[in-house]
Tab-separated table of C-alpha atoms (C1' of nucleotides) in Angstrom:
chain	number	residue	atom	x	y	z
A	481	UNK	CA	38.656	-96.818	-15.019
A	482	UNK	CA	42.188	-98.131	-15.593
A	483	UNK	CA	44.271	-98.785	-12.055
A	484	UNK	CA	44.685	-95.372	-10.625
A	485	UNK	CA	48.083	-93.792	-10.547
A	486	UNK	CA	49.877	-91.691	-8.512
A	487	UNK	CA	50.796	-88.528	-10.689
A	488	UNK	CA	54.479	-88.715	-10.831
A	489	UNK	CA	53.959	-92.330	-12.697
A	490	UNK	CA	51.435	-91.394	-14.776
A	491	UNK	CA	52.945	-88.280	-16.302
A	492	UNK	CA	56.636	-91.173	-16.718
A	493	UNK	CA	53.827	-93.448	-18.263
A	494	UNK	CA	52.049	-90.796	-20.717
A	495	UNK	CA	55.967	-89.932	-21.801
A	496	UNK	CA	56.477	-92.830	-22.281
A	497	UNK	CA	53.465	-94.488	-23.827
A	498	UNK	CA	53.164	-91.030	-26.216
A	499	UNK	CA	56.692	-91.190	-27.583
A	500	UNK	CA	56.102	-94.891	-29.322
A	501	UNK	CA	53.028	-93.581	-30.551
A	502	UNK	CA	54.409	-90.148	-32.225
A	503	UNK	CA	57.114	-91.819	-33.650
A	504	UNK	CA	55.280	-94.315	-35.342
A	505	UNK	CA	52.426	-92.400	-36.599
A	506	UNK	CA	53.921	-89.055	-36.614
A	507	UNK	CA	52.450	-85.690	-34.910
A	508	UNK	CA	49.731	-84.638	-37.124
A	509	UNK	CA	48.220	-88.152	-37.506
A	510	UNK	CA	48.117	-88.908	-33.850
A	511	UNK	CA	45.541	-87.032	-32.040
A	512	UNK	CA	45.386	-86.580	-28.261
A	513	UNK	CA	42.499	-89.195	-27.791
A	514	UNK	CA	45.018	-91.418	-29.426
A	515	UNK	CA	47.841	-90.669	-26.946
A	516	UNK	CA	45.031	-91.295	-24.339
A	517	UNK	CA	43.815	-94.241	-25.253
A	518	UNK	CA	47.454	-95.719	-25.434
A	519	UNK	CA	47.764	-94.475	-22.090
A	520	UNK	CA	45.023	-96.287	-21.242
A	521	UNK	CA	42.894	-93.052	-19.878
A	522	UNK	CA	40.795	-90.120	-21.342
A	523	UNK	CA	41.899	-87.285	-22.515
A	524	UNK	CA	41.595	-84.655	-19.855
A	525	UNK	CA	44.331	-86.733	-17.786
A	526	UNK	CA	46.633	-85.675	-20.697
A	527	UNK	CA	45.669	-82.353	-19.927
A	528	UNK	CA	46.112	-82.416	-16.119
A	529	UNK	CA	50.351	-83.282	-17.114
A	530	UNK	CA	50.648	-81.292	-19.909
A	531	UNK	CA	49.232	-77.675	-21.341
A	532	UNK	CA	49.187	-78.626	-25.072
A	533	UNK	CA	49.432	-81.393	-27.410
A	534	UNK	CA	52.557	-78.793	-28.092
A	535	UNK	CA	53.832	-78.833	-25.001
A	536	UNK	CA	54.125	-82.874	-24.760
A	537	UNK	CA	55.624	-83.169	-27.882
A	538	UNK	CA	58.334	-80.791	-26.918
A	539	UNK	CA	58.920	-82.538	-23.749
A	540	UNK	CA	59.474	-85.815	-25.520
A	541	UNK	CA	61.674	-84.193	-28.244
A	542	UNK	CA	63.605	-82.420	-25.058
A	543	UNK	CA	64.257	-85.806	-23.716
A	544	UNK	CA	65.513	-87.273	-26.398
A	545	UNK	CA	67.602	-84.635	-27.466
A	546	UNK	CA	68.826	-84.505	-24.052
A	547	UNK	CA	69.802	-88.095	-24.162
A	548	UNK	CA	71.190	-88.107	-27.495
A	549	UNK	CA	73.494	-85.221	-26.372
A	550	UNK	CA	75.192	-86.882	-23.061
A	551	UNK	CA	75.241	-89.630	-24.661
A	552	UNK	CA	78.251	-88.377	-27.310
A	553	UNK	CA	79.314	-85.737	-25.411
A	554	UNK	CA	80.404	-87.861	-22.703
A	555	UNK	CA	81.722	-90.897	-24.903
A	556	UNK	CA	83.876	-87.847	-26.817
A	557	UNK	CA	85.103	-86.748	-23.845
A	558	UNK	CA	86.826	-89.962	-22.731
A	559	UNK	CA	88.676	-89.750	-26.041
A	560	UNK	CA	92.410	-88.251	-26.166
A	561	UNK	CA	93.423	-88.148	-29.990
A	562	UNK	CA	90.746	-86.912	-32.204
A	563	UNK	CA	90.715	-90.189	-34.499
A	564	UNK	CA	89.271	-91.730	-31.230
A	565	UNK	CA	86.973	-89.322	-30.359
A	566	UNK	CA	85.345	-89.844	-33.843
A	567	UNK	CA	85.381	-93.353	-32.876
A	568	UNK	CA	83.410	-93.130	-29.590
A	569	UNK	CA	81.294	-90.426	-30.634
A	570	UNK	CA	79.786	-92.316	-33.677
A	571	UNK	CA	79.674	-95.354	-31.375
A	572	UNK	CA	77.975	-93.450	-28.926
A	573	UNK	CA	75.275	-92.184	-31.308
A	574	UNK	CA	74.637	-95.619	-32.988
A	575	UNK	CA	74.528	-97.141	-28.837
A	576	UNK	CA	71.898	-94.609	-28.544
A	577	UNK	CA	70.459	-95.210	-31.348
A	578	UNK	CA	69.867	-99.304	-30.928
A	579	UNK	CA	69.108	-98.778	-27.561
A	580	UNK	CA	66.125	-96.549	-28.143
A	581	UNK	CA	64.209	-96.838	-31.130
A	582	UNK	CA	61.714	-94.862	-30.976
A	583	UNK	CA	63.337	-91.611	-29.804
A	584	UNK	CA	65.180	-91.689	-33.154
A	585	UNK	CA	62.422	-92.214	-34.833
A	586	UNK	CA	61.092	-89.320	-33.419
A	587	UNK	CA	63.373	-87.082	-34.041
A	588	UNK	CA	64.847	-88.331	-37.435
A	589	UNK	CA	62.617	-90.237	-38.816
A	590	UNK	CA	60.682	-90.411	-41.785
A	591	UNK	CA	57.496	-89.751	-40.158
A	592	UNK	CA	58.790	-86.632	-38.181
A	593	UNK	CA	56.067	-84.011	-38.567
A	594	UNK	CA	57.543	-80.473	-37.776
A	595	UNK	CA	55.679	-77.199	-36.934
A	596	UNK	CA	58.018	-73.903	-36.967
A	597	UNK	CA	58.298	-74.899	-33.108
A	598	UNK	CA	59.551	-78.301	-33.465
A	599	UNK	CA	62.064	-77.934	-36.558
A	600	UNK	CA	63.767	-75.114	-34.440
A	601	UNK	CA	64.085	-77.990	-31.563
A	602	UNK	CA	65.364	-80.400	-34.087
A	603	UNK	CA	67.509	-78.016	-36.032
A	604	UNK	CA	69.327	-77.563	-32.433
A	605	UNK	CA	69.999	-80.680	-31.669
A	606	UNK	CA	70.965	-81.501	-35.290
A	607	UNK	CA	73.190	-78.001	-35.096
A	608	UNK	CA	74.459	-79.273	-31.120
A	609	UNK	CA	75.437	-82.719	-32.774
A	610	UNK	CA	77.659	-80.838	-35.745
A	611	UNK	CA	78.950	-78.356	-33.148
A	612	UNK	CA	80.188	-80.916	-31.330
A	613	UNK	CA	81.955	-82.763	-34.460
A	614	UNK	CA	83.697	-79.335	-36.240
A	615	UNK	CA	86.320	-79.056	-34.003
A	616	UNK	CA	87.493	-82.868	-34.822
A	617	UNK	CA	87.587	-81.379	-38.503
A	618	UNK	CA	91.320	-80.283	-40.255
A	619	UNK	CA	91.804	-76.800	-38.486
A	620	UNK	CA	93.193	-75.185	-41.608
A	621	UNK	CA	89.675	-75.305	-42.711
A	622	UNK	CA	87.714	-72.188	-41.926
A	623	UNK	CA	84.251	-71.832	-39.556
A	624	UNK	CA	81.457	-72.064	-41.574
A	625	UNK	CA	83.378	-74.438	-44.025
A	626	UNK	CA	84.072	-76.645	-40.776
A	627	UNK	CA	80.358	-76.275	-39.615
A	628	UNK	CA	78.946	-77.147	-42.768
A	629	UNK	CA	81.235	-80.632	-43.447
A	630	UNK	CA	80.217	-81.602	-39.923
A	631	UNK	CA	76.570	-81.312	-40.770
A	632	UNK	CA	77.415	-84.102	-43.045
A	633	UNK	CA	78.729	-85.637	-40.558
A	634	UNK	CA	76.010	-86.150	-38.730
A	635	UNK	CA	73.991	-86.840	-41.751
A	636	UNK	CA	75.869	-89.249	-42.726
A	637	UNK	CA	75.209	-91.322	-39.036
A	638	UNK	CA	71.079	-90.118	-39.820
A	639	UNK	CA	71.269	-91.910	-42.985
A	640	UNK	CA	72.897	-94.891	-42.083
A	641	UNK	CA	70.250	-94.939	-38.879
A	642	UNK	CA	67.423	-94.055	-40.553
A	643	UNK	CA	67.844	-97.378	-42.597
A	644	UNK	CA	68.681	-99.664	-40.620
A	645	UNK	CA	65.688	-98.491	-38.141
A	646	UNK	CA	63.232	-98.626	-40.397
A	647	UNK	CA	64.134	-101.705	-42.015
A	648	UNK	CA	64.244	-102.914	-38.552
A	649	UNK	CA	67.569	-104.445	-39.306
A	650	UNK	CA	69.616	-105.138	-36.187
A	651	UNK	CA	73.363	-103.642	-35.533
A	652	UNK	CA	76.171	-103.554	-33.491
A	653	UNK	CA	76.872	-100.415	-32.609
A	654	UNK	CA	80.208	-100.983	-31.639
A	655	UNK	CA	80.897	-102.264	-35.290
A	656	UNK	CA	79.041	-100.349	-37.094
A	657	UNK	CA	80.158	-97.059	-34.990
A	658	UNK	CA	83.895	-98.183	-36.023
A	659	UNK	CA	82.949	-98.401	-39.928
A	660	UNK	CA	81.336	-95.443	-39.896
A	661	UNK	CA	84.337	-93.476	-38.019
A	662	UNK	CA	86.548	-95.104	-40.282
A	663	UNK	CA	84.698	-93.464	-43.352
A	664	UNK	CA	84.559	-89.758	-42.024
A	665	UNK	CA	88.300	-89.576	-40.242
A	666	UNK	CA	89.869	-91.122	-43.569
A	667	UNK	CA	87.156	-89.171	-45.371
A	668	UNK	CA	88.068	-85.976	-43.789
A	669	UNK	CA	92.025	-86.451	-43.930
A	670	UNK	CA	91.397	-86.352	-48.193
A	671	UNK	CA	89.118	-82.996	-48.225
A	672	UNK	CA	92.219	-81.625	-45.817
A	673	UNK	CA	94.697	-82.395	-48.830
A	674	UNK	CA	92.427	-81.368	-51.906
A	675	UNK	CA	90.623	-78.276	-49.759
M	1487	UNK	CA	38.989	-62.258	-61.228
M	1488	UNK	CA	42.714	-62.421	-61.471
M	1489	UNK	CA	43.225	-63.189	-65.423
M	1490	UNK	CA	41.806	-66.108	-66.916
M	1491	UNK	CA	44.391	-69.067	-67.692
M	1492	UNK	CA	43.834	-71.752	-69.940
M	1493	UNK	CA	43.536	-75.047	-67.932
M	1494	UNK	CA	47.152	-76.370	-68.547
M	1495	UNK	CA	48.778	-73.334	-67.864
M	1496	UNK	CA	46.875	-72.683	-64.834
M	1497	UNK	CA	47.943	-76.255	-63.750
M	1498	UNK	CA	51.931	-75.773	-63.999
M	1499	UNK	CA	51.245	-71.929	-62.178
M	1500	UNK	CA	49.673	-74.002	-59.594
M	1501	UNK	CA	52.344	-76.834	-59.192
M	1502	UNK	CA	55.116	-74.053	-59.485
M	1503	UNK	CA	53.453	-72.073	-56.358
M	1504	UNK	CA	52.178	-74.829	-54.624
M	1505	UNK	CA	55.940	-76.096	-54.227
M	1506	UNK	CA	57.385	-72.647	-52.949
M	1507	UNK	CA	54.721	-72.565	-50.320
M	1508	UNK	CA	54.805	-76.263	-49.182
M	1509	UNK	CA	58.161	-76.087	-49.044
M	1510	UNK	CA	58.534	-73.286	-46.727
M	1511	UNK	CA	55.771	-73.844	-44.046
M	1512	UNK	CA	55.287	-77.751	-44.541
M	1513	UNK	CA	51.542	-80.163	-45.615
M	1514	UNK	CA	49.774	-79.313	-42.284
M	1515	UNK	CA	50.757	-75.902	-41.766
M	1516	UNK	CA	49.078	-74.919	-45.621
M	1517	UNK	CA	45.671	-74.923	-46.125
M	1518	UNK	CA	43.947	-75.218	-49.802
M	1519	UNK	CA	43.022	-71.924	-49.309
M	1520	UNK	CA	46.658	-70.356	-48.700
M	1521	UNK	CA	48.079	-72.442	-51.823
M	1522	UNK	CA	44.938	-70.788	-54.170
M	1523	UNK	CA	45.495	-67.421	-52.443
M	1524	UNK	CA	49.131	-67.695	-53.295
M	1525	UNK	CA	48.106	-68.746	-56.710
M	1526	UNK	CA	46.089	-65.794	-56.756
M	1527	UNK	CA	42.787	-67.493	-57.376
M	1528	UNK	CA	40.239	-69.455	-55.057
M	1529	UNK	CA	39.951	-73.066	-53.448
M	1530	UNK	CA	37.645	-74.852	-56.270
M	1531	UNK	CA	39.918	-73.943	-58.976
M	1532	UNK	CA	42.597	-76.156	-57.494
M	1533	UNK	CA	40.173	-78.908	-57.262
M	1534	UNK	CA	39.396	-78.670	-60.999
M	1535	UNK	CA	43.232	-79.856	-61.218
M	1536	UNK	CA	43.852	-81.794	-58.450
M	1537	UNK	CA	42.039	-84.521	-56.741
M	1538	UNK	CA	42.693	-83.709	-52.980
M	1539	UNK	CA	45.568	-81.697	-51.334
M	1540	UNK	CA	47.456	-85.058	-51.097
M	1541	UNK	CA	47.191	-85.349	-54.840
M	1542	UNK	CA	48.375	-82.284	-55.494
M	1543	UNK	CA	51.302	-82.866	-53.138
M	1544	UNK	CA	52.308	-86.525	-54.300
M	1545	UNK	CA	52.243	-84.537	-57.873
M	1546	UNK	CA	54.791	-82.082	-56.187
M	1547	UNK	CA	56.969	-84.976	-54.924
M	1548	UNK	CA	56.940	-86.760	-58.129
M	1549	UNK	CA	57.866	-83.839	-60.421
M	1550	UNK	CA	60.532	-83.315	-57.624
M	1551	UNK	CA	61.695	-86.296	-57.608
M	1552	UNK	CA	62.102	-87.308	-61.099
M	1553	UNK	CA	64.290	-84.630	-61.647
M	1554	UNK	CA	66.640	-85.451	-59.068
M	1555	UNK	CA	66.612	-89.188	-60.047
M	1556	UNK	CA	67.056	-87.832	-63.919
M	1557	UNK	CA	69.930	-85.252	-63.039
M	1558	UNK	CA	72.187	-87.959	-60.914
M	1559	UNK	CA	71.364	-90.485	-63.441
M	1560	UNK	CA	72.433	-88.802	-66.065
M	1561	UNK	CA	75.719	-87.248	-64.778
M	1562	UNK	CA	76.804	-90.726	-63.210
M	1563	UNK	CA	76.135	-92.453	-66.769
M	1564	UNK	CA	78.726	-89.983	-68.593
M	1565	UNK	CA	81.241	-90.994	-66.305
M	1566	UNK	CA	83.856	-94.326	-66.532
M	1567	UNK	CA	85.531	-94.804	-63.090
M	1568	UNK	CA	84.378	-95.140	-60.027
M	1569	UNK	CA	85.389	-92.185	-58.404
M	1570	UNK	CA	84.902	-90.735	-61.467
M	1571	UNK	CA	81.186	-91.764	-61.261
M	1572	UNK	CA	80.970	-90.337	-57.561
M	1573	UNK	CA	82.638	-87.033	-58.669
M	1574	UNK	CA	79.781	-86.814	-61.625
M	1575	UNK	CA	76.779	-88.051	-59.167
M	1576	UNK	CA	77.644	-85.658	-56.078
M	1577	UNK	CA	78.047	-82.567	-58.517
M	1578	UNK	CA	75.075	-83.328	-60.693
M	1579	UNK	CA	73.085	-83.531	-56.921
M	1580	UNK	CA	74.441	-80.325	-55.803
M	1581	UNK	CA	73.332	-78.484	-59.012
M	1582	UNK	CA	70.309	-79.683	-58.696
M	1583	UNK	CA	69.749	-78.367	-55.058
M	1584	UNK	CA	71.542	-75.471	-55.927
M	1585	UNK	CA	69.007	-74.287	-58.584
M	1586	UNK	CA	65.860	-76.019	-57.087
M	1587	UNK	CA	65.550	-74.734	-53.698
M	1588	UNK	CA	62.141	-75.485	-52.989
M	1589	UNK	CA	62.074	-79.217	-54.656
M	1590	UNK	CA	65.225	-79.715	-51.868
M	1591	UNK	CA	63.348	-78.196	-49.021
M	1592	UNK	CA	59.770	-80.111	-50.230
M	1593	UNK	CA	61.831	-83.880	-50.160
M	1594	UNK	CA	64.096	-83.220	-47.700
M	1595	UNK	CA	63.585	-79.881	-45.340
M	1596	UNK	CA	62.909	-80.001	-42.122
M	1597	UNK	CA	59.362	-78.944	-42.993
M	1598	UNK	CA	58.786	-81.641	-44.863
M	1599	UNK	CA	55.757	-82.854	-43.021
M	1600	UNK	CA	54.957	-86.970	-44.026
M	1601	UNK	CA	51.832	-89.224	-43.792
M	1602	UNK	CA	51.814	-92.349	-45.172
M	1603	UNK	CA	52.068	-91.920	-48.493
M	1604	UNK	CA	54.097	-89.185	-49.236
M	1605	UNK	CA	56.555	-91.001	-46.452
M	1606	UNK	CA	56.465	-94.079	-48.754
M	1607	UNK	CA	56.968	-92.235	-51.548
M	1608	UNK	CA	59.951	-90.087	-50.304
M	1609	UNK	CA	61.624	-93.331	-48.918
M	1610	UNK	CA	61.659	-94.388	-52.528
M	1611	UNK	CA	63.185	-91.695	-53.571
M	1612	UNK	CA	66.385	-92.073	-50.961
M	1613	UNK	CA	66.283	-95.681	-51.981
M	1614	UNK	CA	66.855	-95.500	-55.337
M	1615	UNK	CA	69.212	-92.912	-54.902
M	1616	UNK	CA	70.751	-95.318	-52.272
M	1617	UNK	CA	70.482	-97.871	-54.690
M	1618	UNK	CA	72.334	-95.793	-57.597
M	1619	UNK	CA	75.019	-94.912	-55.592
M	1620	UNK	CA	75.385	-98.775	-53.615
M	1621	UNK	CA	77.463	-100.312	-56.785
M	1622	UNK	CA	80.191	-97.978	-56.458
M	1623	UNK	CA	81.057	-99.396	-52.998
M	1624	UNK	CA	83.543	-101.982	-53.120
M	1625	UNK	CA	82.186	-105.084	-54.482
M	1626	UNK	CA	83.807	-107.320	-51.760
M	1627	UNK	CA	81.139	-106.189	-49.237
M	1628	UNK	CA	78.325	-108.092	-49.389
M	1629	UNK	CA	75.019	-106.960	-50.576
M	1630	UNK	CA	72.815	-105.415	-47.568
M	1631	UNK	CA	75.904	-103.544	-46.340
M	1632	UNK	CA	76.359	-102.127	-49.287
M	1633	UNK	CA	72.819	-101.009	-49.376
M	1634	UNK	CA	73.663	-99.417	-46.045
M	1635	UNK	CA	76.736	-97.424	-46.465
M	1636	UNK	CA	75.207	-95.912	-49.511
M	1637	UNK	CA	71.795	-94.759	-47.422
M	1638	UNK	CA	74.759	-93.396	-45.040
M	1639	UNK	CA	76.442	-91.091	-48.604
M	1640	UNK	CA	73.014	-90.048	-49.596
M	1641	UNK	CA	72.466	-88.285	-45.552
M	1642	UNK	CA	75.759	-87.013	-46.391
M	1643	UNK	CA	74.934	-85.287	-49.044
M	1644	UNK	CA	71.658	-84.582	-47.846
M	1645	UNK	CA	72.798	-83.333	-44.327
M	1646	UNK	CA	75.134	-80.331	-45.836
M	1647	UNK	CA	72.298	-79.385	-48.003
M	1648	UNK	CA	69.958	-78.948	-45.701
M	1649	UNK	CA	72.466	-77.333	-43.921
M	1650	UNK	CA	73.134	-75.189	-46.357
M	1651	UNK	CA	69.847	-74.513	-48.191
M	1652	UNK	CA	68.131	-73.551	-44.480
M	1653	UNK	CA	71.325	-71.369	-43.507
M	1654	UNK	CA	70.648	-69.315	-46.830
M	1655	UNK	CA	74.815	-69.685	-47.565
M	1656	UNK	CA	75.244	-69.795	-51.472
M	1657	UNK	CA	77.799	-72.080	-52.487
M	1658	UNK	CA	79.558	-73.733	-55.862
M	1659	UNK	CA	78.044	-76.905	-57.020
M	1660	UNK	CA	81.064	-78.037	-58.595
M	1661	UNK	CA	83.299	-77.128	-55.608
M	1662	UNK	CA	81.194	-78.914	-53.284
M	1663	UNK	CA	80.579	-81.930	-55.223
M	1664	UNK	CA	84.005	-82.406	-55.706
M	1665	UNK	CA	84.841	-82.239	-51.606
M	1666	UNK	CA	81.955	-84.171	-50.499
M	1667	UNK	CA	83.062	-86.962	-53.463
M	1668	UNK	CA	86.367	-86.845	-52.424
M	1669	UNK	CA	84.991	-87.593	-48.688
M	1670	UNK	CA	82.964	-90.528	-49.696
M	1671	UNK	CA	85.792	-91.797	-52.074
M	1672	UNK	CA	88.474	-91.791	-49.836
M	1673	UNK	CA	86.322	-92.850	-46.924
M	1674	UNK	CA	84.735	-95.323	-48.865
M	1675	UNK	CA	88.470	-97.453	-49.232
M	1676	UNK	CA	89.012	-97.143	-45.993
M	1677	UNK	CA	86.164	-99.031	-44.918
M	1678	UNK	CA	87.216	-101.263	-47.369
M	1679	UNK	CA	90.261	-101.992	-45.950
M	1680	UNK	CA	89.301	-102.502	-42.374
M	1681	UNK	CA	85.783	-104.139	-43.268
H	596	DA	C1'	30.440	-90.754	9.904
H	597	DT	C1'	32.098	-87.256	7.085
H	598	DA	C1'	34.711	-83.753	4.993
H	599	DA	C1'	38.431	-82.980	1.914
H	600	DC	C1'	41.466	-84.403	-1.613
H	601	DG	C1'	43.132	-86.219	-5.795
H	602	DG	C1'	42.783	-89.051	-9.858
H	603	DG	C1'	39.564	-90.022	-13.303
H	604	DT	C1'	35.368	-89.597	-16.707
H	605	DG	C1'	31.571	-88.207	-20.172
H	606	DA	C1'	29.829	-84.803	-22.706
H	607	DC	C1'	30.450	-80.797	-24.882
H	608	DC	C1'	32.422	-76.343	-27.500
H	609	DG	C1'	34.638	-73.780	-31.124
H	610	DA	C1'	37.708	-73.351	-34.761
H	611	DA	C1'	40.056	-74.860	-38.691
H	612	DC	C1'	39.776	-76.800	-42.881
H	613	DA	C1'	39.062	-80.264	-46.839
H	614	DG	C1'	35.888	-80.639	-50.131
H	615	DT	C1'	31.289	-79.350	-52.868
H	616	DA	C1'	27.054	-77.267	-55.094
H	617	DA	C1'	25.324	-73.755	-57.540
H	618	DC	C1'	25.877	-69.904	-59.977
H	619	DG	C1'	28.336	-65.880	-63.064
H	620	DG	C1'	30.372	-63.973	-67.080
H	621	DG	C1'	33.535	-63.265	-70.964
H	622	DC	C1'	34.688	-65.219	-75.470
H	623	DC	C1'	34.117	-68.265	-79.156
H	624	DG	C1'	31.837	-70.110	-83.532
H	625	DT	C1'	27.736	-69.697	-86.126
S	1298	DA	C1'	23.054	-61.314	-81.795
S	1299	DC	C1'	23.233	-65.684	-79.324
S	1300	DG	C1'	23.933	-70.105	-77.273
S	1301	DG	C1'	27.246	-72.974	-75.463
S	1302	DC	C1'	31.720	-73.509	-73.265
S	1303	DC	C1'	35.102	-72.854	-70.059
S	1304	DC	C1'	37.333	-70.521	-66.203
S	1305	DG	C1'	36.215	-68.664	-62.310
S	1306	DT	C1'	33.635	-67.248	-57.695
S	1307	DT	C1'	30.578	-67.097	-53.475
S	1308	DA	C1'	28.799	-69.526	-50.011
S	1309	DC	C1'	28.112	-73.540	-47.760
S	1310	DT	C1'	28.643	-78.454	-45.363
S	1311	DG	C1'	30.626	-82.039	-42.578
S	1312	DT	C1'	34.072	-83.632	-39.834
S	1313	DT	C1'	37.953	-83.871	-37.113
S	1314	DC	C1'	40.218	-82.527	-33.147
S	1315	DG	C1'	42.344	-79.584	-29.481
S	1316	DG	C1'	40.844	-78.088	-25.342
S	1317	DT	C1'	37.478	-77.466	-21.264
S	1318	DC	C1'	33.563	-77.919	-17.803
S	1319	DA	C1'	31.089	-80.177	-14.553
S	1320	DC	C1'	30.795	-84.089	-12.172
S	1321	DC	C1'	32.142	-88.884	-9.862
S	1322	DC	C1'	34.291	-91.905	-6.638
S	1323	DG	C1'	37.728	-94.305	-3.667
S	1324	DT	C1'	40.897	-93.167	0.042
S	1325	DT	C1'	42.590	-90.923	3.998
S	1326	DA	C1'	42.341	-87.845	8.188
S	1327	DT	C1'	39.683	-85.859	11.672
DNA sequence: ATAACGGGTGACCGAACAGTAACGGGCCGT
DNA sequence: ACGGCCCGTTACTGTTCGGTCACCCGTTAT
C-alpha cells in the first residue's frame, strides 16, 4: 500500500517519522510495528533500511548528536574572548534546542530509555558538550576539577531545556542563551576566587 | 532454601537489592528473576511483596525520593539567608548522593530507564526540588522564570553528580556544596542584574 | 509480450519475560 | 505428636515483540 518510495526517501522518512515517535514514547515502549505504522508501511521495510531496532535508534541518536555538536562548536568558534564564547555557545545549544524538539527530547529527555549501548552514545555527547566548555573554565583550576564543573555546565542548559520542552513553553534562544551565559561566566568567576 | 526471613524483613532485603541492581543496569534490562536471584530467593516471593515489577520500582523511587526531598528540606530550613539557604541545600544534596549511590543513579543515572509513570513520578521529584530552590531567586523576576532558572540549578547539581557518581571519583560533600552554591549564588545576581 | 528489478506485504517463528497455580516443609502452639 | 501457618519452590502459561521467509505487483528495458 502507501505511495511507493524511492529508497533514499524512505529511509529520510523512517528517520524522520521514528525520531518523533522515540522521543515521545521512549525506546522500550515503542515497538518496531509502531515505528512502521507511523511510517505508514510494515515492518519488514524497517528492516530493508536498518539491521536492528538497535541500529535505528543509534542512527537517530548519531544525528542528533551530530547536530547538537556543530551546532556549538561552530557558534564557539566565532567567539574571540571567552565571556563570548559562553555566550554563543549556550545560545547555540538553546537555537538547537527550539529548533528541534524532538531530538532533545531524545536524547535528554525524561522519557530517554538507555541500554548499555545507548548511555555510552549519550554519555559522549554529554562528555563532547563539557569537553568543549572546560577550557572556558579559570585555568588555575586543575583537569578533572575543570571537567567536572563543566559537566554542570551543561547540566545546567539540560535542566533549563528539559523544562521548558516539556512544559512546551516557548523561548528565545537568543535571550534565554544570554541569561543563562550570564549565570555560569559570573558563576564561574566566584568558584575562581573561593577555589 | 536460602534462610527463611520473616515477611518484613524479607521486604526491606528486597527493596535494598532491588535498588543496587536497578540502578546499575536500568527497568528493562532486569528481569524479576535477576532482582530475586540477586535477593537470593525466587520470582513468587517478590510477588508476595510487591504487586508488579512497576510496583516494586515506584516503591524504589518513592523511598528514594523522600529522602532526598527530606535531606534538602531539612538543611535549607536550619539556615537564615539566602545564600546561606543555598550553601545548606547544595551540601545537604551532595551528602545525600555521596552516601546513596544507587538512590542517585535509580532517579537520575543514565540508566534510569522511564515509562509513564515512573517518568511522572521522577518529574515530581525535580519539580519540587525546583520548586524548593525557586524562592531563593530574586524576587523581582516574575514567577514562571523563576520556576525556570531553578529547574536550570537543580541540572546543575544534578549534571556534576552524575558526572561524578558514573566516573567513580570520590569527592567532599561539603567542599562541593560550597563551590557549586557559590556558582549558583553569584550567578544567580548576575542574572539579576542584567534580567 | 515478457523478463528482471525493486519496493512492499502477510503470516509466521522463537525467545524473553511478567505473572500464577499448586505444592513442600519447618516451626509454632496445643 | 499434630495440625495449621507461613515462607518458600518448581513448573507452567500467555503475551509481546524483534526479526525473517516467501510471495506480490507495478514499472522499465529488451
Amino acid at each position: 500500500m502507501s505511495l511507493r518510495l524511492p529508497a533514499p526517501a524512505r529511509r529520510e522518512q523512517i528517520l524522520d517519522v521514528s525520531v518523533q515517535v522515540f522521543a515521545h514514547r521512549g525506546f522500550h515502549s515503542t515497538s518496531m510495528n509502531d515505528v512502521a505504522e507511523a511510517a505508514g508501511v510494515t515492518k519488514p521495510v524497517l528492516y530493508q533500511h536498518f539491521d536492528s531496532k538497535q541500529d535505528l535508534y543509534m542512527a537517530l541518536l548519531e544525528e542528533a548528536g551530530a547536530r547538537l555538536r556543530n551546532a556549538v562548536h561552530k557558534a564557539v568558534s566565532e567567539a574571540t574572548t571567552g565571556k563570548q564564547q559562553t555566550e554563543f555557545g549556550y545560545k547555540a545549544y538553546f537555537r538547537w534546542v527550539a529548533q528541534d524538539h524532538d531530538a532533545f527530547l531524545l536524547l535528554f529527555g525524561s522519557r530517554a530509555n538507555r541500554d548499555e549501548e545507548s548511555t555510552i552514545a549519550i554519555r559522549r555527547i554529554t562528555a563532547e558538550a563539557a569537553h568543549a566548555i572546560a577550557p572556558l573554565i579559570a585555568a588555575d583550576i586543575e583537569g578533572e576539577h575543570q571537567e567536572m564543573l563543566a559537566h554542570g555546565l551543561v547540566g545546567l542548559a539540560e535542566g533549563v531545556s528539559r523544562h521548558l520542552v516539556e512544559k512546551g513553553v516557548q523561548f528565545d534562544p537568543e535571550v534565554l542563551g544570554q541569561q543563562i551565559a550570564d549565570l555560569a561566566w559570573a558563576g564561574l568567576r566566584a568558584v575562581h576566587r573561593n577555589g
